[in-house]
Amino acid sequence: MTNDQKVLVFIGLMGAGKTSIGQKLAEHLNMEFVDADEEIVKAAGCSIPDIFEIYGEPAFRDVEERVIKRLLTEGRRILATGGGAYMNPQIRDAIAQHGYCIWLKASLDILVERTSKRTGRPLLKTGEPREILRDLMDNRYPVYAQADLTIETGAESINETLRAILDALKQQTPIIGVSKDE
Ligand code: S3P
């Protein structure tokens, strides 16, 4: 499979901006955008906090794996994954096979600030969010580093991050559906 047929997959911690940047990139490239967590909610017929509470995290991870594997094989699109997805080796393999993986890498301060604005993330409910996010960074960043592309995001605007992604994608051969003048 050549790069221009691959699903563009966003990975990164909660609050890194995978959904908002993914949507923006999809609009810009006129591609379909799918959010894995939304599809999991549809497949399970209940919210993510409810899945964690009623069935437990392992059940959530099972559904997550099935849903993401399906979303990777339905044609070219942009896919935002939940923060834990890439930690699953099966999902990593599927992404390596069908996707081009973009890690949105954010600092702890940014993640703490952004995640404080939205509820519905069960992993942040079990203690002090900053501590939890710090531990997740320690555990996950070495694995996220396997992504094809790493984009550092901070206080800059969504448009600036989008620009950085488009510039980086243009360097790829074969070109990932991004023309020179984009
Ligand atoms: C999780 C991240 C969440 C969601 C679930 C677990 C994680 O997605 O999949 O709450 O393990 O980091 P976002 O990264 O989109 O918040």
Short mmCIF file of C-alpha atoms and ligand atoms in Angstrom, two decimals:
data_model
loop_
_atom_site.label_atom_id
_atom_site.label_comp_id
_atom_site.label_asym_id
_atom_site.label_seq_id
_atom_site.Cartn_x
_atom_site.Cartn_y
_atom_site.Cartn_z
CA MET A 1 0.00 0.00 0.00
CA THR A 2 1.40 3.40 -0.90
CA ASN A 3 1.20 6.39 1.44
CA ASP A 4 -1.50 8.09 -0.61
CA GLN A 5 -3.93 5.20 0.03
CA LYS A 6 -3.39 5.10 3.76
CA VAL A 7 -5.69 6.22 6.53
CA LEU A 8 -4.23 9.24 8.32
CA VAL A 9 -4.32 8.25 11.98
CA PHE A 10 -3.96 10.66 14.89
CA ILE A 11 -2.58 9.38 18.16
CA GLY A 12 -1.65 11.19 21.38
CA LEU A 13 -2.78 11.70 24.94
CA MET A 14 -6.18 12.95 26.04
CA GLY A 15 -6.32 16.68 25.36
CA ALA A 16 -3.65 16.67 22.65
CA GLY A 17 -6.19 17.83 20.05
CA LYS A 18 -6.58 14.66 17.95
CA THR A 19 -10.27 15.26 17.25
CA SER A 20 -10.15 19.00 16.59
CA ILE A 21 -6.99 18.87 14.48
CA GLY A 22 -8.17 15.72 12.70
CA GLN A 23 -11.46 17.39 11.79
CA LYS A 24 -9.68 20.49 10.58
CA LEU A 25 -7.27 18.49 8.44
CA ALA A 26 -10.17 16.48 6.99
CA GLU A 27 -12.00 19.69 6.05
CA HIS A 28 -8.87 21.08 4.46
CA LEU A 29 -8.12 17.93 2.45
CA ASN A 30 -11.78 17.28 1.72
CA MET A 31 -11.56 13.85 3.31
CA GLU A 32 -13.90 11.98 5.62
CA PHE A 33 -13.18 12.27 9.35
CA VAL A 34 -13.99 9.55 11.89
CA ASP A 35 -13.49 9.60 15.64
CA ALA A 36 -12.82 6.12 17.05
CA ASP A 37 -14.32 6.93 20.46
CA GLU A 38 -17.57 8.06 18.84
CA GLU A 39 -17.72 4.83 16.85
CA ILE A 40 -17.07 2.82 20.03
CA VAL A 41 -20.01 4.56 21.71
CA LYS A 42 -22.20 3.71 18.71
CA ALA A 43 -21.04 0.08 18.66
CA ALA A 44 -21.48 -0.40 22.41
CA GLY A 45 -24.70 1.59 22.64
CA CYS A 46 -23.48 3.44 25.73
CA SER A 47 -21.10 6.21 26.75
CA ILE A 48 -17.39 5.66 27.43
CA PRO A 49 -17.73 6.36 31.19
CA ASP A 50 -20.57 3.81 31.27
CA ILE A 51 -18.55 1.19 29.39
CA PHE A 52 -15.72 1.60 31.91
CA GLU A 53 -18.08 1.54 34.88
CA ILE A 54 -20.39 -1.29 33.85
CA TYR A 55 -18.08 -3.58 31.87
CA GLY A 56 -14.58 -2.44 32.90
CA GLU A 57 -11.57 -1.15 30.98
CA PRO A 58 -10.59 -4.53 29.42
CA ALA A 59 -14.03 -4.69 27.76
CA PHE A 60 -13.55 -1.14 26.48
CA ARG A 61 -10.14 -2.11 25.04
CA ASP A 62 -11.70 -5.11 23.24
CA VAL A 63 -14.35 -2.98 21.57
CA GLU A 64 -11.73 -0.34 20.82
CA GLU A 65 -9.56 -2.88 19.01
CA ARG A 66 -12.43 -4.25 16.94
CA VAL A 67 -13.74 -0.83 16.00
CA ILE A 68 -10.35 0.62 15.06
CA LYS A 69 -9.41 -2.42 12.96
CA ARG A 70 -12.67 -1.96 11.06
CA LEU A 71 -12.19 1.80 10.65
CA LEU A 72 -8.75 1.18 9.18
CA THR A 73 -10.05 -1.02 6.40
CA GLU A 74 -12.97 0.97 5.03
CA GLY A 75 -11.00 3.18 2.68
CA ARG A 76 -9.06 6.38 2.93
CA ARG A 77 -10.06 8.76 5.70
CA ILE A 78 -8.76 10.63 8.71
CA LEU A 79 -9.07 8.75 11.99
CA ALA A 80 -8.68 10.11 15.52
CA THR A 81 -8.00 7.39 18.08
CA GLY A 82 -8.44 7.47 21.87
CA GLY A 83 -5.24 7.99 23.86
CA GLY A 84 -4.83 4.37 24.91
CA ALA A 85 -5.43 2.77 21.51
CA TYR A 86 -1.85 2.88 20.24
CA MET A 87 -0.66 1.07 23.39
CA ASN A 88 -2.38 -2.07 22.13
CA PRO A 89 0.18 -3.95 19.95
CA GLN A 90 -2.61 -5.35 17.73
CA ILE A 91 -3.86 -1.86 17.01
CA ARG A 92 -0.29 -0.64 16.43
CA ASP A 93 0.23 -3.42 13.89
CA ALA A 94 -3.04 -2.62 12.13
CA ILE A 95 -2.11 1.07 11.98
CA ALA A 96 1.34 0.21 10.62
CA GLN A 97 -0.33 -1.85 7.91
CA HIS A 98 -3.16 0.47 6.86
CA GLY A 99 -2.28 3.87 8.24
CA TYR A 100 0.09 6.76 8.35
CA CYS A 101 0.43 7.65 12.00
CA ILE A 102 0.66 11.22 13.29
CA TRP A 103 1.47 11.77 16.98
CA LEU A 104 0.25 15.05 18.40
CA LYS A 105 2.76 15.58 21.17
CA ALA A 106 1.78 18.04 23.86
CA SER A 107 3.31 19.21 27.12
CA LEU A 108 1.85 18.29 30.50
CA ASP A 109 0.60 21.84 31.15
CA ILE A 110 -1.30 21.91 27.87
CA LEU A 111 -2.85 18.49 28.50
CA VAL A 112 -3.91 19.40 32.04
CA GLU A 113 -5.45 22.66 30.83
CA ARG A 114 -7.32 21.13 27.89
CA THR A 115 -8.61 18.05 29.71
CA SER A 116 -9.94 20.21 32.56
CA LYS A 117 -12.48 21.67 30.13
CA ARG A 118 -14.31 18.45 29.35
CA THR A 119 -15.61 15.59 31.49
CA GLY A 120 -16.23 12.03 30.25
CA ARG A 121 -12.68 10.71 30.60
CA PRO A 122 -12.88 7.92 33.19
CA LEU A 123 -9.10 7.51 33.48
CA LEU A 124 -8.79 11.04 34.85
CA LYS A 125 -11.41 10.43 37.52
CA THR A 126 -9.34 8.03 39.59
CA GLY A 127 -7.02 10.62 41.14
CA GLU A 128 -5.26 13.91 40.53
CA PRO A 129 -5.41 14.56 36.74
CA ARG A 130 -1.94 16.11 36.56
CA GLU A 131 -0.37 13.07 38.27
CA ILE A 132 -2.31 10.67 36.08
CA LEU A 133 -1.36 12.50 32.89
CA ARG A 134 2.28 12.62 33.99
CA ASP A 135 2.31 8.84 34.51
CA LEU A 136 0.58 8.29 31.17
CA MET A 137 3.20 10.48 29.48
CA ASP A 138 5.98 8.41 31.04
CA ASN A 139 4.39 5.14 29.96
CA ARG A 140 3.05 6.08 26.59
CA TYR A 141 5.39 8.63 25.02
CA PRO A 142 8.13 6.04 24.32
CA VAL A 143 5.53 3.96 22.44
CA TYR A 144 3.88 6.92 20.68
CA ALA A 145 7.39 7.74 19.42
CA GLN A 146 6.97 4.90 16.88
CA ALA A 147 4.58 7.13 14.91
CA ASP A 148 5.51 8.04 11.34
CA LEU A 149 5.33 11.72 12.15
CA THR A 150 5.56 13.68 15.40
CA ILE A 151 4.01 17.12 15.61
CA GLU A 152 4.64 19.15 18.75
CA THR A 153 1.59 21.11 19.78
CA GLY A 154 1.49 23.82 22.40
CA ALA A 155 -0.20 27.13 22.83
CA GLU A 156 -0.34 27.91 19.09
CA SER A 157 -3.62 28.00 17.18
CA ILE A 158 -5.23 25.03 15.47
CA ASN A 159 -4.40 26.67 12.14
CA GLU A 160 -0.71 26.82 12.97
CA THR A 161 -0.68 23.16 13.94
CA LEU A 162 -2.56 22.34 10.74
CA ARG A 163 0.08 24.23 8.75
CA ALA A 164 2.87 22.26 10.45
CA ILE A 165 1.13 18.97 9.59
CA LEU A 166 0.54 19.95 5.96
CA ASP A 167 4.15 21.08 5.58
CA ALA A 168 5.39 17.80 7.04
CA LEU A 169 3.04 15.69 4.87
CA LYS A 170 4.28 17.45 1.74
CA GLN A 171 7.76 16.07 2.44
CA GLN A 172 6.48 12.50 2.27
CA THR A 173 6.83 10.41 -0.87
CA PRO A 174 4.59 9.38 -2.42
CA ILE A 175 2.77 12.50 -1.39
CA ILE A 176 -0.08 11.91 1.04
CA GLY A 177 -2.79 13.60 -1.00
CA VAL A 178 -1.40 16.99 -0.15
CA SER A 179 -0.50 19.09 -3.16
CA LYS A 180 2.50 21.41 -3.18
CA ASP A 181 0.35 24.54 -2.97
CA GLU A 182 -1.73 23.36 0.00
C1 S3P B 1 -8.38 7.02 26.86
C2 S3P B 1 -8.61 8.14 26.11
C3 S3P B 1 -9.96 8.56 25.69
C4 S3P B 1 -10.90 7.36 25.63
C5 S3P B 1 -10.87 6.60 26.92
C6 S3P B 1 -9.48 6.10 27.28
C7 S3P B 1 -6.97 6.67 27.23
O1 S3P B 1 -9.90 9.18 24.41
O2 S3P B 1 -10.56 6.51 24.58
O3 S3P B 1 -11.37 7.45 27.92
O4 S3P B 1 -6.70 5.52 27.59
O5 S3P B 1 -6.10 7.58 27.12
P1 S3P B 1 -9.26 10.66 24.13
O6 S3P B 1 -7.77 10.50 24.04
O7 S3P B 1 -9.86 11.04 22.81
O8 S3P B 1 -9.70 11.54 25.24
#
